[in-house]
Amino acid sequence: MTLLAGKNAIVYGGAGRIGTAVATAFAEEGARVFLAGRTRARLDEVADRIRAAGGQAETAAVDALDERAVDEHAAAVAAEGGIDVSVNLIAHGDVQGTPLVDMALADYERPVVTAVRTQFLTARAAARHMIARRSGAILFFGARLSRCASSRSAGCRWRSTRSRRCAASSRPSWARTGSAR
């Protein structure tokens, strides 16, 4: 039996490099993957590869910064058997290679605003459906996981399956140590 057999997983940013890898891994573990992103043609390519490998994949053009679009997509997935996993892997619009002194304020703040907005919208939409079932996992890709991808840092567990994956603890440090300080 596979780890995610019978589960539904939404992958926002499912056509990007990381989104494709995550969606493929979820499908290999038995999940029905719902790929969401802005470019339908790229999502369809990923879905076709997943299906060719024996997995289940659906696609939808969804702007993960659009509150209504996110809510409607989550409701549609929930109607297909619920939402078990929601993972947000959209690009945040970081500006690379521009010195800070030459950067516009809008370029500097865009990734922060984008990350906060999309993570809130996608998490809230999934949580609304997960609460009724009292089950589900909401995942974000951020600094903690990025650190794990580049090194074997403390707070990361490595496990070996088909590929090396990192699972970073999402609990605050005081929860891990038992101290509320």
XYZ file of C-alpha atoms in Angstrom:
181
model
C 0.000 0.000 0.000
C 1.228 3.483 -0.773
C 1.441 6.290 1.743
C -1.174 8.567 0.136
C -3.535 6.012 -1.409
C -7.046 7.421 -1.637
C -5.941 10.948 -0.653
C -6.493 14.193 -2.558
C -3.615 16.681 -2.737
C -3.750 20.210 -4.122
C -0.421 21.538 -5.399
C -0.474 25.291 -6.041
C 2.363 26.124 -8.420
C 2.164 22.566 -9.721
C 3.875 23.334 -13.037
C 7.051 24.807 -11.554
C 10.152 22.681 -10.974
C 9.486 22.110 -7.294
C 5.718 21.820 -7.781
C 6.234 19.212 -10.489
C 8.566 17.200 -8.252
C 6.189 17.346 -5.291
C 3.122 16.516 -7.392
C 4.950 13.592 -9.000
C 6.066 12.269 -5.608
C 2.535 12.591 -4.207
C 1.129 10.736 -7.229
C 3.765 7.999 -6.878
C 2.582 7.581 -3.286
C -0.989 7.114 -4.515
C -2.524 10.575 -4.149
C -4.920 12.038 -6.661
C -3.123 15.284 -7.452
C -4.939 18.535 -8.253
C -2.440 20.780 -10.012
C -3.236 24.482 -9.749
C -1.416 27.325 -11.419
C -1.712 30.197 -13.848
C -0.518 28.411 -16.998
C -2.917 25.643 -17.992
C -0.730 24.262 -20.799
C 2.215 23.666 -18.437
C -0.081 22.101 -15.840
C -1.503 19.774 -18.503
C 2.033 18.652 -19.458
C 2.786 17.734 -15.841
C -0.575 15.970 -15.478
C 0.046 14.001 -18.684
C 3.422 12.780 -17.340
C 1.832 11.794 -14.022
C -0.949 9.900 -15.796
C 1.548 8.212 -18.155
C 3.320 6.891 -15.054
C 0.040 5.487 -13.717
C -0.917 8.349 -11.398
C -4.034 10.455 -11.130
C -3.889 14.177 -11.897
C -6.347 16.985 -12.589
C -5.523 20.544 -13.600
C -7.070 23.957 -13.047
C -5.995 27.463 -13.953
C -5.990 29.176 -10.567
C -4.250 32.384 -9.526
C -3.213 31.605 -5.948
C -3.348 35.326 -5.149
C -7.027 35.574 -6.114
C -9.207 34.949 -3.068
C -12.316 33.961 -5.000
C -10.432 31.660 -7.394
C -8.680 29.870 -4.523
C -11.905 29.427 -2.545
C -13.816 28.129 -5.579
C -11.048 25.695 -6.529
C -10.783 24.340 -2.976
C -14.557 23.841 -2.880
C -14.433 21.963 -6.199
C -11.644 19.679 -4.955
C -13.459 19.118 -1.660
C -16.527 18.049 -3.641
C -14.329 15.380 -5.307
C -13.739 13.552 -2.021
C -12.176 16.139 0.253
C -8.826 17.842 0.640
C -6.208 15.798 2.450
C -3.106 17.816 1.563
C -2.671 21.385 0.364
C 0.805 22.562 -0.573
C 1.651 26.038 -1.830
C 4.733 26.222 -4.034
C 4.069 29.326 -6.125
C 6.892 31.691 -6.996
C 6.928 34.844 -4.904
C 8.482 37.166 -7.472
C 11.878 37.588 -5.833
C 14.265 39.932 -7.611
C 17.668 38.301 -7.969
C 20.944 39.951 -8.916
C 19.943 43.555 -8.268
C 21.933 45.320 -5.540
C 19.754 46.603 -2.711
C 20.760 50.221 -3.411
C 19.442 49.868 -6.981
C 16.247 48.003 -6.083
C 12.798 49.589 -6.064
C 10.726 49.255 -2.898
C 8.032 47.368 -4.848
C 10.604 44.769 -5.943
C 11.863 44.393 -2.380
C 8.445 43.959 -0.776
C 6.743 41.899 -3.540
C 7.918 38.475 -2.333
C 6.859 39.216 1.241
C 3.397 40.452 0.281
C 2.962 37.632 -2.236
C 4.006 34.939 0.249
C 1.779 36.211 3.037
C -1.246 36.609 0.772
C -0.999 33.281 -1.042
C -0.192 31.258 2.044
C -3.103 32.786 3.925
C -5.580 32.309 1.076
C -4.637 28.719 0.239
C -4.331 27.618 3.870
C -7.657 29.172 4.849
C -9.447 27.656 1.847
C -8.122 24.171 2.615
C -8.656 24.479 6.363
C -12.331 25.328 5.876
C -12.809 21.901 4.310
C -10.351 19.991 6.500
C -11.995 21.146 9.735
C -15.245 19.401 8.864
C -13.321 16.143 8.303
C -11.007 16.760 11.274
C -8.080 15.777 9.094
C -5.575 17.223 6.642
C -2.130 18.718 6.145
C -1.255 22.199 4.934
C 2.305 22.656 3.708
C 4.313 25.730 2.768
C 7.672 26.041 1.121
C 9.812 28.610 2.875
C 13.042 29.388 4.687
C 13.009 26.337 6.919
C 12.485 23.887 4.063
C 14.871 25.793 1.792
C 17.584 25.397 4.415
C 16.865 21.681 4.510
C 17.200 21.387 0.766
C 20.703 22.835 0.839
C 22.187 21.202 3.921
C 21.604 18.672 6.622
C 20.796 21.342 9.190
C 19.497 20.759 12.682
C 15.737 20.476 12.842
C 15.544 18.466 9.633
C 14.933 14.756 9.276
C 16.143 13.004 6.175
C 14.524 9.866 4.952
C 15.373 7.830 1.964
C 12.653 6.592 -0.364
C 12.955 7.018 -4.125
C 14.603 10.380 -3.569
C 16.011 12.232 -0.603
C 13.344 14.341 1.047
C 13.377 16.692 3.970
C 10.684 17.036 6.604
C 11.231 20.102 8.763
C 9.390 20.451 12.023
C 6.713 23.128 11.851
C 6.408 23.358 15.617
C 7.869 26.413 17.326
C 11.106 25.830 19.226
C 9.391 26.050 22.611
C 7.004 23.248 21.605
C 9.921 20.968 20.722
C 11.712 21.591 24.008
C 8.622 21.681 26.189
C 9.491 25.154 27.427
C 7.194 28.128 26.776
C 10.126 30.565 26.871
